[in-house]
Backbone as JSON, one array per atom type, in Angstrom:
{
  "sequence": "CCDKMRKDNREAWHLHYTTLPKEYALLSLAVLSLVVLNNAVVLTTFFRIKPFKLSYYIIIGLAIADVLTIIPLAQGLVTFMSSRIWLTDNLCDLLGVFYTGNIAATHWLHCLLCVERCISVMNPFAHKSFSLRRMSAYTMGTIVIVHILLAYLVLMLCLLVGTVKFQFDPSLASCGLDSNPRARNILFLIFDTPKILVQLVCYTLMVNRLKNLQGADRKRIRRALKVVLLTLMLFYACFLPYYIELIIMHNRSLSPTSPARLLCVEGIFLNSAMSGVIYYVSMPEFKKYIKDRF",
  "N": [[24.75, 85.21, 80.99], [25.24, 87.68, 82.29], [25.5, 86.72, 84.9], [27.8, 85.18, 84.62], [29.65, 87.17, 84.04], [29.61, 88.62, 86.44], [30.61, 86.67, 88.16], [33.16, 86.27, 87.06], [34.21, 88.79, 87.56], [34.31, 88.84, 90.34], [36.24, 87.0, 90.77], [38.44, 88.13, 89.74], [41.73, 89.53, 90.06], [42.8, 92.17, 92.17], [44.84, 94.97, 92.88], [45.6, 96.3, 95.98], [46.34, 99.09, 98.08], [47.89, 100.16, 101.13], [47.2, 102.87, 103.42], [48.54, 103.84, 105.54], [51.69, 104.42, 107.23], [54.55, 102.14, 107.06], [55.47, 101.68, 109.59], [53.36, 101.09, 111.26], [53.12, 98.42, 111.15], [54.51, 97.43, 113.26], [52.78, 97.67, 115.41], [50.8, 95.77, 114.76], [52.44, 93.52, 114.82], [53.2, 93.45, 117.52], [50.72, 93.02, 118.85], [49.98, 90.6, 117.65], [52.07, 88.9, 118.57], [51.58, 88.93, 121.33], [49.04, 87.74, 121.41], [49.6, 85.14, 120.46], [51.45, 84.2, 122.41], [49.96, 84.46, 124.82], [47.71, 82.74, 124.42], [48.93, 80.31, 123.94], [49.97, 79.75, 126.45], [47.57, 79.68, 127.95], [46.06, 77.56, 126.76], [47.84, 75.39, 127.06], [47.99, 75.26, 129.85], [45.3, 74.85, 130.77], [44.67, 72.43, 129.63], [46.11, 70.76, 131.2], [45.49, 71.11, 133.88], [44.11, 69.52, 136.7], [41.36, 68.55, 138.79], [39.44, 68.38, 135.72], [37.24, 70.9, 134.86], [33.81, 71.82, 133.95], [33.62, 74.47, 133.09], [36.1, 74.88, 132.0], [36.05, 73.91, 129.4], [34.67, 75.9, 128.05], [36.41, 78.02, 128.41], [38.63, 77.07, 127.01], [37.44, 77.02, 124.49], [37.08, 79.79, 124.11], [39.77, 80.48, 123.95], [40.48, 79.16, 121.59], [38.92, 80.6, 119.75], [40.23, 83.02, 120.06], [42.75, 82.33, 119.06], [42.19, 82.15, 116.37], [42.27, 84.76, 115.58], [44.8, 85.17, 114.77], [45.05, 84.77, 112.05], [43.84, 87.08, 110.56], [45.47, 89.04, 111.79], [48.11, 88.31, 111.09], [47.92, 88.49, 108.31], [47.36, 91.24, 108.01], [49.71, 92.27, 109.07], [51.7, 91.42, 107.21], [50.76, 92.75, 104.95], [50.96, 95.47, 105.7], [53.75, 95.63, 105.87], [54.54, 95.27, 103.26], [53.08, 97.18, 102.01], [51.09, 96.75, 100.15], [48.63, 94.57, 98.58], [47.45, 91.78, 96.74], [44.19, 90.91, 95.87], [41.18, 89.0, 95.37], [37.62, 89.55, 95.08], [36.24, 87.47, 96.31], [38.23, 86.34, 97.95], [38.66, 88.49, 99.6], [36.22, 88.58, 100.94], [36.45, 86.2, 102.39], [38.62, 86.78, 104.08], [37.41, 88.83, 105.46], [35.4, 87.47, 106.85], [36.96, 85.93, 108.6], [38.06, 88.06, 109.95], [35.99, 89.16, 111.44], [34.64, 86.99, 112.47], [35.78, 85.62, 114.69], [35.32, 87.45, 116.71], [32.53, 87.48, 116.8], [32.08, 84.81, 117.58], [33.26, 84.88, 120.1], [31.5, 86.58, 121.48], [29.18, 84.94, 121.76], [30.25, 82.78, 123.18], [30.88, 84.02, 125.57], [28.31, 84.43, 126.5], [27.62, 81.75, 126.98], [29.48, 81.13, 128.99], [28.58, 82.8, 131.04], [26.04, 81.68, 131.53], [26.72, 79.05, 132.32], [28.22, 79.54, 134.67], [26.25, 80.81, 136.15], [24.35, 78.76, 136.53], [25.89, 77.05, 138.08], [25.94, 78.5, 140.4], [23.24, 79.0, 141.09], [22.05, 76.49, 141.16], [23.81, 74.44, 142.5], [24.03, 71.7, 143.16], [22.74, 70.22, 141.12], [24.37, 71.06, 139.03], [26.89, 70.04, 139.79], [26.27, 67.32, 139.86], [25.73, 66.8, 137.17], [28.21, 67.44, 136.02], [29.8, 65.37, 136.9], [29.07, 63.22, 135.42], [29.91, 60.99, 132.74], [29.13, 61.71, 130.18], [29.0, 64.44, 130.29], [31.35, 65.78, 129.57], [31.55, 65.34, 126.77], [29.16, 66.53, 126.0], [29.41, 69.27, 126.8], [31.75, 69.96, 125.38], [30.8, 69.63, 122.75], [28.79, 71.58, 122.67], [30.32, 73.92, 122.89], [31.89, 73.8, 120.54], [29.84, 73.94, 118.62], [28.87, 76.52, 119.14], [31.03, 78.11, 118.24], [31.31, 77.35, 115.51], [28.73, 77.94, 114.59], [28.59, 80.7, 114.85], [30.36, 81.55, 112.84], [29.03, 80.43, 110.63], [26.57, 81.81, 110.63], [27.5, 84.37, 110.11], [28.57, 83.97, 107.54], [26.23, 83.31, 106.21], [24.84, 85.73, 106.38], [26.5, 87.17, 104.74], [26.14, 85.85, 102.26], [23.44, 86.37, 101.67], [23.54, 89.04, 101.36], [23.32, 90.78, 103.48], [25.51, 91.67, 104.93], [28.54, 93.17, 103.8], [31.88, 92.98, 102.64], [34.89, 94.86, 102.29], [38.09, 96.01, 101.08], [39.94, 97.69, 103.46], [41.98, 100.35, 103.51], [43.19, 101.55, 105.71], [43.25, 99.57, 107.58], [44.65, 97.61, 106.4], [43.49, 95.3, 105.6], [40.52, 93.3, 105.0], [37.42, 94.51, 105.89], [34.16, 95.19, 107.35], [31.96, 97.01, 105.18], [31.23, 100.55, 104.78], [28.56, 100.89, 105.34], [26.21, 101.52, 107.79], [24.07, 99.88, 108.37], [24.71, 97.15, 108.19], [26.41, 96.82, 110.41], [24.63, 97.39, 112.47], [22.83, 95.27, 112.24], [24.49, 93.05, 112.77], [25.13, 93.72, 115.37], [22.67, 93.35, 116.64], [22.4, 90.6, 116.3], [24.66, 89.38, 117.53], [25.68, 90.96, 119.71], [23.47, 91.92, 121.24], [22.03, 89.57, 122.35], [24.08, 88.69, 124.06], [24.4, 90.81, 125.9], [21.87, 90.84, 127.14], [21.76, 88.26, 128.29], [23.93, 88.44, 130.06], [23.04, 90.46, 131.83], [20.77, 89.24, 133.01], [21.9, 86.89, 134.17], [23.87, 87.95, 135.9], [22.3, 89.46, 137.65], [20.81, 87.44, 138.91], [22.91, 85.95, 140.13], [24.11, 87.84, 141.86], [21.99, 88.44, 143.58], [21.71, 85.92, 144.73], [24.13, 85.77, 146.05], [23.83, 87.6, 148.11], [22.35, 86.28, 150.01], [23.88, 84.35, 151.21], [26.47, 82.86, 153.27], [29.83, 82.28, 154.55], [31.59, 79.43, 153.23], [30.09, 78.9, 150.92], [29.43, 81.46, 150.06], [31.98, 82.44, 149.44], [32.67, 80.75, 147.33], [30.8, 81.49, 145.38], [31.46, 84.15, 145.0], [33.95, 83.85, 143.82], [33.21, 82.63, 141.41], [31.74, 84.73, 140.29], [33.77, 86.59, 140.02], [35.49, 85.6, 138.01], [33.87, 85.75, 135.69], [33.15, 88.46, 135.75], [35.62, 89.89, 135.55], [36.45, 88.97, 133.05], [34.46, 90.02, 131.34], [34.61, 92.76, 131.9], [37.18, 93.48, 130.99], [36.84, 92.79, 128.34], [34.85, 94.62, 127.44], [36.25, 96.96, 127.92], [38.26, 96.83, 126.01], [36.67, 96.97, 123.77], [35.46, 99.43, 123.91], [36.71, 101.77, 122.6], [36.11, 101.04, 119.95], [33.3, 101.06, 119.86], [32.87, 103.75, 120.33], [34.02, 104.76, 118.02], [32.18, 103.8, 116.11], [29.96, 105.38, 116.69], [30.97, 107.87, 115.99], [31.37, 107.47, 113.25], [28.78, 107.4, 112.32], [28.15, 110.01, 112.08], [30.18, 111.28, 110.63], [32.64, 110.49, 108.17], [35.67, 108.74, 108.7], [38.97, 109.78, 107.87], [40.83, 108.08, 105.33], [43.51, 108.02, 105.85], [43.72, 108.18, 108.52], [44.76, 106.83, 111.63], [42.93, 105.99, 113.47], [40.87, 104.04, 113.16], [42.34, 101.68, 112.83], [43.66, 101.55, 115.33], [41.47, 101.18, 117.01], [40.48, 98.66, 116.17], [42.73, 97.04, 116.58], [42.77, 97.26, 119.3], [40.53, 95.73, 119.96], [41.44, 93.19, 119.14], [43.48, 92.97, 120.94], [42.22, 92.19, 123.22], [42.16, 89.46, 122.93], [44.56, 88.73, 123.9], [44.61, 88.93, 126.59], [43.43, 87.13, 128.31], [44.89, 85.29, 129.88], [45.9, 86.83, 131.99], [43.56, 87.48, 133.34], [42.66, 84.93, 134.22], [44.79, 84.25, 135.85], [44.57, 86.07, 137.93], [42.0, 85.57, 138.95], [41.52, 82.8, 139.23], [42.47, 80.4, 141.35], [43.57, 77.81, 140.85], [44.67, 78.01, 138.3], [46.57, 80.01, 138.73], [48.22, 78.7, 140.61], [49.24, 76.58, 139.08], [50.78, 77.97, 137.18], [52.64, 79.33, 138.83], [53.94, 77.18, 139.99], [55.3, 76.18, 137.84], [56.93, 78.19, 137.02]],
  "CA": [[25.89, 86.05, 80.59], [25.49, 88.62, 83.38], [25.99, 85.94, 86.04], [29.19, 84.8, 84.34], [30.46, 88.37, 84.17], [29.75, 88.92, 87.86], [31.49, 85.65, 88.73], [34.52, 86.57, 86.61], [34.65, 90.0, 88.22], [34.62, 88.5, 91.73], [37.46, 86.17, 90.78], [39.55, 88.91, 89.18], [42.67, 90.01, 91.07], [42.95, 93.63, 92.23], [45.93, 95.4, 93.75], [45.17, 97.28, 96.98], [47.44, 99.73, 98.79], [47.6, 100.69, 102.45], [47.34, 104.33, 103.49], [49.31, 104.18, 106.73], [53.12, 104.08, 107.09], [54.94, 100.77, 107.4], [55.75, 101.58, 111.03], [52.2, 100.53, 111.95], [53.3, 96.97, 111.2], [55.01, 97.1, 114.61], [51.6, 97.51, 116.26], [50.24, 94.46, 114.45], [53.39, 92.5, 115.29], [53.13, 93.39, 118.99], [49.46, 92.37, 119.23], [50.07, 89.21, 117.2], [52.97, 88.18, 119.47], [50.9, 88.77, 122.61], [47.96, 86.77, 121.23], [50.2, 83.8, 120.35], [52.03, 83.84, 123.7], [48.9, 84.31, 125.82], [46.86, 81.57, 124.2], [49.76, 79.13, 124.11], [50.0, 79.5, 127.89], [46.22, 79.32, 128.41], [45.7, 76.22, 126.28], [48.72, 74.41, 127.71], [47.65, 75.17, 131.27], [43.97, 74.27, 131.04], [44.66, 71.02, 129.24], [46.85, 69.98, 132.18], [44.94, 71.27, 135.23], [43.2, 68.48, 137.15], [40.38, 67.92, 137.89], [38.98, 69.2, 134.6], [35.89, 71.39, 135.14], [33.01, 72.13, 132.77], [33.92, 75.82, 132.62], [37.35, 74.86, 131.24], [35.73, 73.71, 127.98], [34.31, 77.21, 127.5], [37.65, 78.8, 128.4], [39.42, 76.57, 125.86], [36.75, 77.51, 123.31], [37.44, 81.2, 123.96], [41.17, 80.52, 123.5], [40.49, 78.78, 120.17], [38.42, 81.77, 119.01], [41.32, 84.01, 120.08], [43.82, 81.87, 118.15], [41.77, 82.43, 114.99], [42.62, 86.14, 115.24], [46.15, 85.17, 114.2], [44.93, 84.84, 110.58], [43.79, 88.48, 110.1], [46.61, 89.81, 112.29], [49.27, 87.99, 110.26], [47.69, 89.04, 106.98], [47.53, 92.68, 108.11], [51.14, 92.54, 109.29], [52.4, 91.26, 105.94], [50.32, 93.8, 104.04], [51.59, 96.72, 106.13], [55.18, 95.6, 105.57], [54.74, 95.39, 101.8], [52.28, 98.35, 101.59], [50.13, 96.39, 99.1], [48.19, 93.18, 98.57], [46.57, 91.37, 95.64], [43.02, 90.21, 96.39], [39.92, 88.92, 94.63], [36.48, 89.86, 95.95], [35.95, 86.27, 97.11], [39.25, 86.23, 98.98], [38.41, 89.58, 100.54], [35.11, 88.12, 101.78], [36.97, 85.18, 103.3], [39.39, 87.48, 105.11], [36.44, 89.58, 106.27], [34.75, 86.52, 107.76], [37.92, 85.64, 109.67], [38.31, 89.29, 110.69], [34.88, 89.42, 112.36], [34.06, 85.75, 112.98], [36.24, 85.3, 116.04], [34.64, 88.37, 117.62], [31.16, 86.98, 116.94], [32.13, 83.58, 118.38], [33.57, 85.27, 121.48], [30.26, 87.08, 122.07], [28.31, 83.83, 122.14], [30.92, 81.99, 124.22], [30.7, 84.76, 126.81], [26.95, 84.07, 126.94], [27.68, 80.39, 127.51], [30.21, 81.18, 130.25], [27.68, 83.39, 132.03], [24.99, 80.71, 131.85], [27.32, 77.94, 133.07], [28.54, 80.03, 136.01], [24.98, 81.09, 136.82], [23.77, 77.47, 136.94], [26.71, 76.54, 139.18], [25.61, 79.28, 141.59], [21.83, 78.89, 141.43], [21.71, 75.09, 141.42], [25.13, 73.8, 142.54], [23.93, 70.24, 143.25], [22.47, 69.72, 139.77], [25.55, 71.34, 138.23], [27.93, 69.09, 140.15], [25.82, 65.99, 139.44], [25.91, 66.7, 135.72], [29.64, 67.49, 135.69], [30.41, 64.09, 137.26], [28.69, 62.21, 134.44], [30.87, 60.84, 131.66], [28.63, 62.38, 128.99], [29.07, 65.89, 130.44], [32.49, 66.27, 128.81], [31.18, 65.35, 125.34], [28.08, 67.49, 125.82], [29.93, 70.63, 126.87], [32.65, 70.14, 124.25], [29.98, 69.79, 121.55], [28.13, 72.89, 122.74], [31.33, 74.95, 122.61], [32.22, 73.73, 119.11], [28.68, 74.44, 117.89], [28.84, 77.98, 119.28], [32.05, 78.7, 117.37], [30.96, 77.11, 114.1], [27.48, 78.62, 114.25], [28.89, 82.13, 114.69], [30.92, 81.72, 111.49], [28.0, 80.1, 109.65], [25.62, 82.93, 110.59], [28.19, 85.46, 109.43], [28.66, 83.63, 106.12], [24.87, 83.41, 105.67], [24.58, 87.16, 106.2], [27.27, 87.58, 103.55], [25.53, 85.28, 101.06], [22.16, 87.03, 101.37], [23.79, 90.45, 101.12], [23.1, 91.6, 104.67], [26.8, 92.31, 105.2], [29.49, 93.18, 102.69], [33.25, 93.29, 103.04], [35.73, 95.55, 101.32], [39.42, 96.27, 101.59], [40.08, 98.96, 104.19], [43.41, 100.68, 103.44], [43.74, 101.91, 107.02], [43.38, 98.33, 108.34], [45.47, 96.69, 105.6], [42.75, 94.04, 105.5], [39.12, 93.44, 104.57], [36.46, 94.63, 106.98], [32.81, 95.57, 106.94], [31.9, 98.26, 104.44], [30.85, 101.72, 105.58], [27.12, 100.92, 105.56], [25.92, 101.24, 109.21], [23.02, 98.87, 108.49], [25.32, 95.85, 108.46], [26.89, 96.82, 111.79], [23.46, 97.34, 113.34], [22.28, 93.91, 112.19], [25.41, 92.18, 113.51], [24.99, 94.06, 116.79], [21.45, 92.69, 117.11], [22.57, 89.14, 116.28], [25.71, 88.88, 118.4], [25.88, 91.73, 120.93], [22.25, 92.04, 122.04], [21.82, 88.4, 123.22], [25.12, 88.64, 125.08], [24.1, 91.81, 126.92], [20.68, 90.4, 127.87], [22.14, 87.1, 129.11], [24.78, 88.92, 131.14], [22.22, 91.18, 132.8], [19.95, 88.28, 133.74], [22.75, 86.0, 134.97], [24.51, 88.68, 136.97], [21.27, 89.8, 138.62], [20.52, 86.22, 139.68], [24.05, 85.57, 140.95], [24.29, 88.83, 142.92], [20.91, 88.21, 144.55], [22.05, 84.7, 145.45], [25.28, 86.06, 146.91], [23.37, 88.37, 149.28], [21.69, 85.41, 150.98], [24.78, 83.27, 151.62], [27.59, 83.16, 154.14], [30.84, 81.24, 154.66], [32.24, 78.82, 152.07], [29.25, 79.08, 149.74], [29.58, 82.85, 149.62], [33.31, 82.55, 148.84], [32.64, 80.04, 146.04], [30.02, 82.29, 144.42], [32.25, 85.35, 144.69], [34.99, 83.44, 142.88], [32.55, 82.44, 140.11], [31.43, 86.06, 139.79], [35.01, 87.29, 139.7], [35.97, 85.12, 136.72], [33.03, 86.3, 134.62], [33.19, 89.91, 135.78], [36.88, 90.37, 134.99], [36.45, 88.66, 131.62], [33.59, 90.95, 130.62], [35.1, 94.13, 132.07], [38.3, 93.68, 130.07], [36.28, 92.7, 126.99], [34.21, 95.89, 127.1], [37.27, 97.99, 127.91], [38.91, 96.75, 124.69], [35.69, 97.29, 122.73], [34.95, 100.79, 124.07], [37.11, 102.66, 121.49], [35.42, 100.64, 118.71], [31.93, 101.55, 119.95], [32.95, 105.2, 120.15], [34.28, 104.98, 116.59], [30.93, 103.58, 115.39], [29.13, 106.57, 116.88], [31.56, 108.95, 115.19], [31.18, 107.19, 111.84], [27.41, 107.71, 111.95], [28.06, 111.44, 111.83], [31.13, 111.68, 109.59], [33.56, 109.42, 107.79], [37.06, 108.93, 109.08], [39.9, 109.86, 106.75], [41.53, 106.81, 105.11], [44.87, 108.11, 106.37], [43.66, 108.26, 109.98], [45.04, 105.55, 112.28], [41.94, 105.75, 114.52], [40.17, 102.77, 112.96], [43.3, 100.61, 113.1], [43.88, 101.49, 116.77], [40.26, 100.61, 117.61], [40.41, 97.24, 115.85], [43.83, 96.38, 117.29], [42.34, 97.19, 120.69], [39.66, 94.56, 120.06], [42.28, 92.0, 119.06], [44.29, 92.91, 122.15], [41.44, 91.42, 124.18], [42.52, 88.05, 122.76], [45.86, 88.5, 124.53], [44.5, 89.3, 128.0], [42.72, 86.13, 129.12], [45.79, 84.69, 130.85], [45.96, 87.72, 133.15], [42.28, 87.32, 134.04], [42.63, 83.64, 134.9], [45.82, 84.26, 136.89], [44.06, 86.87, 139.04], [40.71, 85.12, 139.48], [41.4, 81.35, 139.36], [43.61, 79.9, 142.13], [44.19, 76.63, 140.25], [45.48, 78.49, 137.19], [47.7, 80.72, 139.33], [49.09, 77.72, 141.24], [49.94, 75.85, 138.02], [51.78, 78.87, 136.59], [53.68, 79.59, 139.81], [54.7, 75.94, 140.18], [56.15, 75.93, 136.66], [57.86, 79.3, 136.81]],
  "C": [[26.27, 87.01, 81.71], [26.04, 87.91, 84.61], [27.45, 85.56, 85.86], [30.12, 86.01, 84.49], [30.68, 88.74, 85.64], [30.7, 87.94, 88.54], [32.94, 85.93, 88.35], [35.07, 87.79, 87.32], [35.05, 89.72, 89.67], [35.89, 87.66, 91.83], [38.66, 86.9, 90.2], [40.42, 89.46, 90.32], [42.81, 91.53, 90.98], [44.07, 93.96, 93.22], [45.43, 96.51, 94.67], [46.4, 97.81, 97.73], [46.97, 100.18, 100.18], [47.82, 102.2, 102.45], [48.13, 104.78, 104.71], [50.77, 103.76, 106.54], [53.41, 102.65, 107.54], [55.2, 100.59, 108.89], [54.57, 100.98, 111.81], [52.23, 99.0, 111.95], [53.8, 96.54, 112.58], [53.85, 96.9, 115.58], [50.96, 96.14, 116.04], [51.14, 93.34, 114.96], [53.31, 92.34, 116.8], [51.86, 92.66, 119.44], [49.48, 90.9, 118.85], [50.93, 88.37, 118.16], [52.3, 87.92, 120.82], [49.78, 87.74, 122.53], [48.52, 85.34, 121.2], [50.71, 83.34, 121.71], [50.94, 83.56, 124.73], [48.12, 83.01, 125.64], [47.64, 80.26, 124.22], [49.82, 78.75, 125.59], [48.65, 79.02, 128.39], [45.86, 77.9, 128.01], [46.54, 75.15, 126.95], [48.32, 74.19, 129.15], [46.33, 74.45, 131.49], [43.85, 72.83, 130.56], [45.32, 70.14, 130.3], [46.32, 70.09, 133.6], [43.97, 70.13, 135.52], [42.63, 68.87, 138.52], [39.86, 68.91, 136.85], [37.52, 69.59, 134.85], [35.15, 71.75, 133.85], [33.36, 73.51, 132.21], [35.2, 75.86, 131.8], [37.11, 74.65, 129.75], [35.4, 75.05, 127.32], [35.56, 78.08, 127.39], [38.54, 78.38, 127.23], [38.79, 77.02, 124.55], [37.06, 78.98, 123.05], [38.88, 81.34, 123.46], [41.27, 80.15, 122.02], [40.0, 79.93, 119.3], [39.49, 82.85, 118.96], [42.44, 83.63, 119.13], [43.48, 82.19, 116.7], [42.05, 83.88, 114.58], [44.02, 86.23, 114.62], [46.09, 85.34, 112.68], [44.83, 86.29, 110.09], [44.96, 89.32, 110.58], [47.85, 89.58, 111.44], [49.12, 88.57, 108.86], [47.88, 90.55, 106.98], [48.99, 93.07, 108.29], [51.92, 92.48, 107.98], [52.03, 92.38, 104.97], [50.91, 95.15, 104.41], [53.07, 96.76, 105.74], [55.45, 95.78, 104.09], [54.0, 96.58, 101.21], [51.26, 98.03, 100.51], [49.75, 94.92, 99.24], [47.29, 92.94, 97.36], [45.42, 90.54, 96.22], [41.96, 90.09, 95.31], [38.81, 89.28, 95.6], [36.15, 88.68, 96.85], [36.95, 86.1, 98.25], [39.08, 87.31, 100.04], [37.26, 89.21, 101.48], [35.58, 87.1, 102.81], [37.77, 85.82, 104.42], [38.47, 88.27, 106.03], [35.73, 88.69, 107.27], [35.68, 86.17, 108.92], [38.14, 86.87, 110.56], [37.24, 89.54, 111.75], [34.33, 88.16, 113.03], [34.49, 85.41, 114.39], [35.59, 86.2, 117.08], [33.21, 87.9, 117.87], [31.13, 85.73, 117.81], [32.4, 83.9, 119.85], [32.33, 85.8, 122.19], [29.4, 85.94, 122.59], [28.94, 82.95, 123.21], [30.86, 82.7, 125.57], [29.3, 84.51, 127.38], [26.96, 82.71, 127.62], [28.4, 80.36, 128.85], [29.34, 81.75, 131.36], [26.62, 82.39, 132.48], [25.55, 79.57, 132.7], [27.65, 78.37, 134.49], [27.28, 80.31, 136.82], [24.33, 79.81, 137.34], [24.56, 76.91, 138.12], [26.42, 77.25, 140.49], [24.18, 79.02, 142.04], [21.42, 77.47, 141.8], [22.99, 74.26, 141.45], [25.07, 72.27, 142.56], [23.67, 69.62, 141.87], [23.68, 69.92, 138.87], [26.65, 70.33, 138.51], [27.56, 67.67, 139.71], [26.03, 65.78, 137.95], [27.39, 66.64, 135.35], [30.35, 66.17, 136.0], [30.05, 62.98, 136.27], [29.7, 62.17, 133.3], [30.44, 61.63, 130.42], [28.77, 63.91, 129.07], [30.21, 66.49, 129.63], [32.16, 66.38, 127.32], [30.1, 66.4, 125.07], [28.6, 68.92, 125.79], [30.88, 70.91, 125.72], [31.89, 70.38, 122.95], [29.32, 71.14, 121.52], [29.11, 74.01, 122.39], [31.67, 74.98, 121.12], [31.08, 74.29, 118.26], [28.59, 75.96, 117.97], [29.82, 78.65, 118.33], [31.67, 78.57, 115.9], [29.71, 77.88, 113.69], [27.7, 80.11, 114.06], [29.44, 82.41, 113.29], [29.86, 81.44, 110.42], [26.97, 81.22, 109.51], [26.23, 84.11, 109.84], [28.27, 85.21, 107.92], [27.28, 83.7, 105.46], [24.49, 84.86, 105.43], [25.32, 87.7, 104.98], [26.61, 87.1, 102.27], [24.23, 85.98, 100.67], [22.31, 88.53, 101.18], [23.55, 91.36, 102.3], [24.37, 92.34, 105.06], [27.67, 92.21, 103.95], [30.86, 93.59, 103.23], [33.98, 94.0, 101.91], [37.1, 95.81, 101.94], [39.46, 97.65, 102.22], [41.56, 99.32, 104.22], [44.02, 101.08, 104.77], [43.9, 100.7, 107.93], [44.34, 97.36, 107.69], [44.81, 95.32, 105.5], [41.32, 94.34, 105.09], [38.2, 93.45, 105.78], [35.1, 94.99, 106.44], [32.84, 96.89, 106.17], [31.32, 99.36, 105.32], [29.36, 101.8, 105.87], [26.8, 100.59, 107.01], [24.87, 100.16, 109.4], [23.6, 97.5, 108.83], [25.8, 95.76, 109.91], [25.73, 96.72, 112.77], [22.87, 95.93, 113.39], [23.17, 92.95, 112.97], [25.35, 92.47, 115.0], [23.77, 93.37, 117.38], [21.65, 91.18, 117.23], [23.55, 88.67, 117.36], [25.84, 89.64, 119.73], [24.65, 91.73, 121.84], [21.98, 90.81, 122.9], [22.83, 88.32, 124.35], [24.8, 89.59, 126.22], [22.92, 91.37, 127.78], [21.01, 89.23, 128.8], [22.99, 87.54, 130.29], [23.97, 89.63, 132.23], [21.4, 90.22, 133.66], [20.8, 87.43, 134.68], [23.39, 86.74, 136.14], [23.51, 89.1, 138.05], [20.95, 88.61, 139.52], [21.67, 85.87, 140.62], [24.28, 86.55, 142.1], [23.23, 88.67, 143.99], [21.18, 86.96, 145.38], [23.17, 84.94, 146.45], [24.85, 86.77, 148.19], [22.84, 87.47, 150.39], [22.58, 84.3, 151.53], [25.9, 83.79, 152.51], [28.63, 82.04, 154.02], [31.39, 80.76, 153.34], [31.44, 79.0, 150.8], [29.38, 80.49, 149.17], [30.92, 83.05, 148.91], [33.33, 81.9, 147.46], [31.92, 80.87, 144.98], [30.79, 83.56, 144.04], [33.35, 85.03, 143.7], [34.4, 83.24, 141.48], [32.2, 83.78, 139.47], [32.68, 86.78, 139.31], [35.54, 86.9, 138.33], [35.21, 85.79, 135.58], [33.15, 87.82, 134.57], [34.47, 90.46, 135.17], [36.96, 90.13, 133.48], [35.66, 89.7, 130.84], [34.07, 92.39, 130.74], [36.24, 94.42, 131.09], [37.82, 93.66, 128.62], [35.68, 94.04, 126.57], [35.2, 97.04, 127.09], [37.99, 98.02, 126.55], [37.98, 97.17, 123.56], [35.24, 98.75, 122.79], [35.41, 101.74, 122.96], [36.38, 102.34, 120.19], [33.98, 101.16, 118.72], [31.89, 103.06, 119.76], [33.17, 105.54, 118.68], [33.01, 104.81, 115.77], [30.01, 104.79, 115.5], [29.64, 107.72, 116.03], [31.27, 108.74, 113.71], [29.74, 107.41, 111.38], [27.26, 109.18, 111.56], [29.02, 111.92, 110.74], [32.08, 110.52, 109.32], [34.97, 109.75, 108.25], [37.92, 108.99, 107.82], [40.61, 108.52, 106.58], [42.96, 106.82, 105.6], [44.9, 108.22, 107.89], [43.93, 106.89, 110.6], [43.98, 105.15, 113.31], [41.28, 104.39, 114.38], [41.1, 101.6, 113.26], [43.51, 100.45, 114.61], [42.68, 100.86, 117.47], [40.2, 99.1, 117.39], [41.53, 96.47, 116.54], [43.51, 96.28, 118.78], [41.42, 96.01, 120.93], [40.48, 93.28, 120.05], [43.16, 91.85, 120.31], [43.55, 92.16, 123.26], [41.77, 89.93, 124.12], [43.86, 87.7, 123.41], [45.81, 88.72, 126.04], [43.92, 88.21, 128.9], [43.61, 85.5, 130.19], [45.89, 85.51, 132.12], [44.7, 87.57, 134.0], [42.28, 86.03, 134.85], [43.66, 83.59, 136.03], [45.31, 84.99, 138.14], [42.86, 86.21, 139.72], [40.59, 83.61, 139.73], [42.63, 80.8, 140.08], [44.33, 78.72, 141.49], [45.1, 77.01, 139.08], [46.75, 79.17, 137.72], [48.71, 79.74, 139.93], [49.9, 76.97, 140.18], [51.06, 76.7, 137.43], [52.94, 79.08, 137.56], [54.55, 78.34, 140.04], [55.66, 75.69, 139.03], [57.21, 77.02, 136.49], [58.36, 79.88, 138.15]]
}
């Protein structure tokens, strides 16, 4: 009887209202438009650049994770414009998974990008030999897909066992993690900590390798470092306001009418619109393709 009541309650529809003015829909619209435009260019370009490199699979995976941000951005945009939304608890959980899942997948794909670039620097002959094999394309493509799916599966598992909970946030016009800092700490350990450790190890190895090389090899390694470094620098720049907000929330709660949380989260989503700039600056083949077309 109690189980049936809980199930019925989770399937019941509830009306939620936003606490910010409709004008904030323009912010969501701007970020959404940039994400769509950026990733359309990135995906179109990398599918056409020849020869196709192993790192391109990871870049395409990052673009796919970025495209998934369109779901929460579009939902938030519509909700801001109407100032309300009808949701069940189950639907709120689903939106919450989409809201945080792409960020989790991006963390792990950044780990994979660091490892792939590190191997190309530390053992270029083995890396090139593997990339020339026919199975390398299927292997790398499978690894990328597994990283994305596993990030969402881990997040859903945490939801099922009660480690994380989602609720409608009126300042976000969508469903995000509840105010319990325990859930954020656990997700930080699962997704952020491995990324930070992998980045530290890979960058230390690549920088040490760079010190001992000259000429063409040194130029090749510097280019590999540049791609990863710019990607991570921009990523952390977009995440910095969010990390600051987490520290503030440990000490006091933000007002539901404050736009601070929305600005922090939109800053994170803005990272999904910046990859094209990174590749244009750091990858000659990407820059050449764009310049030849425009």
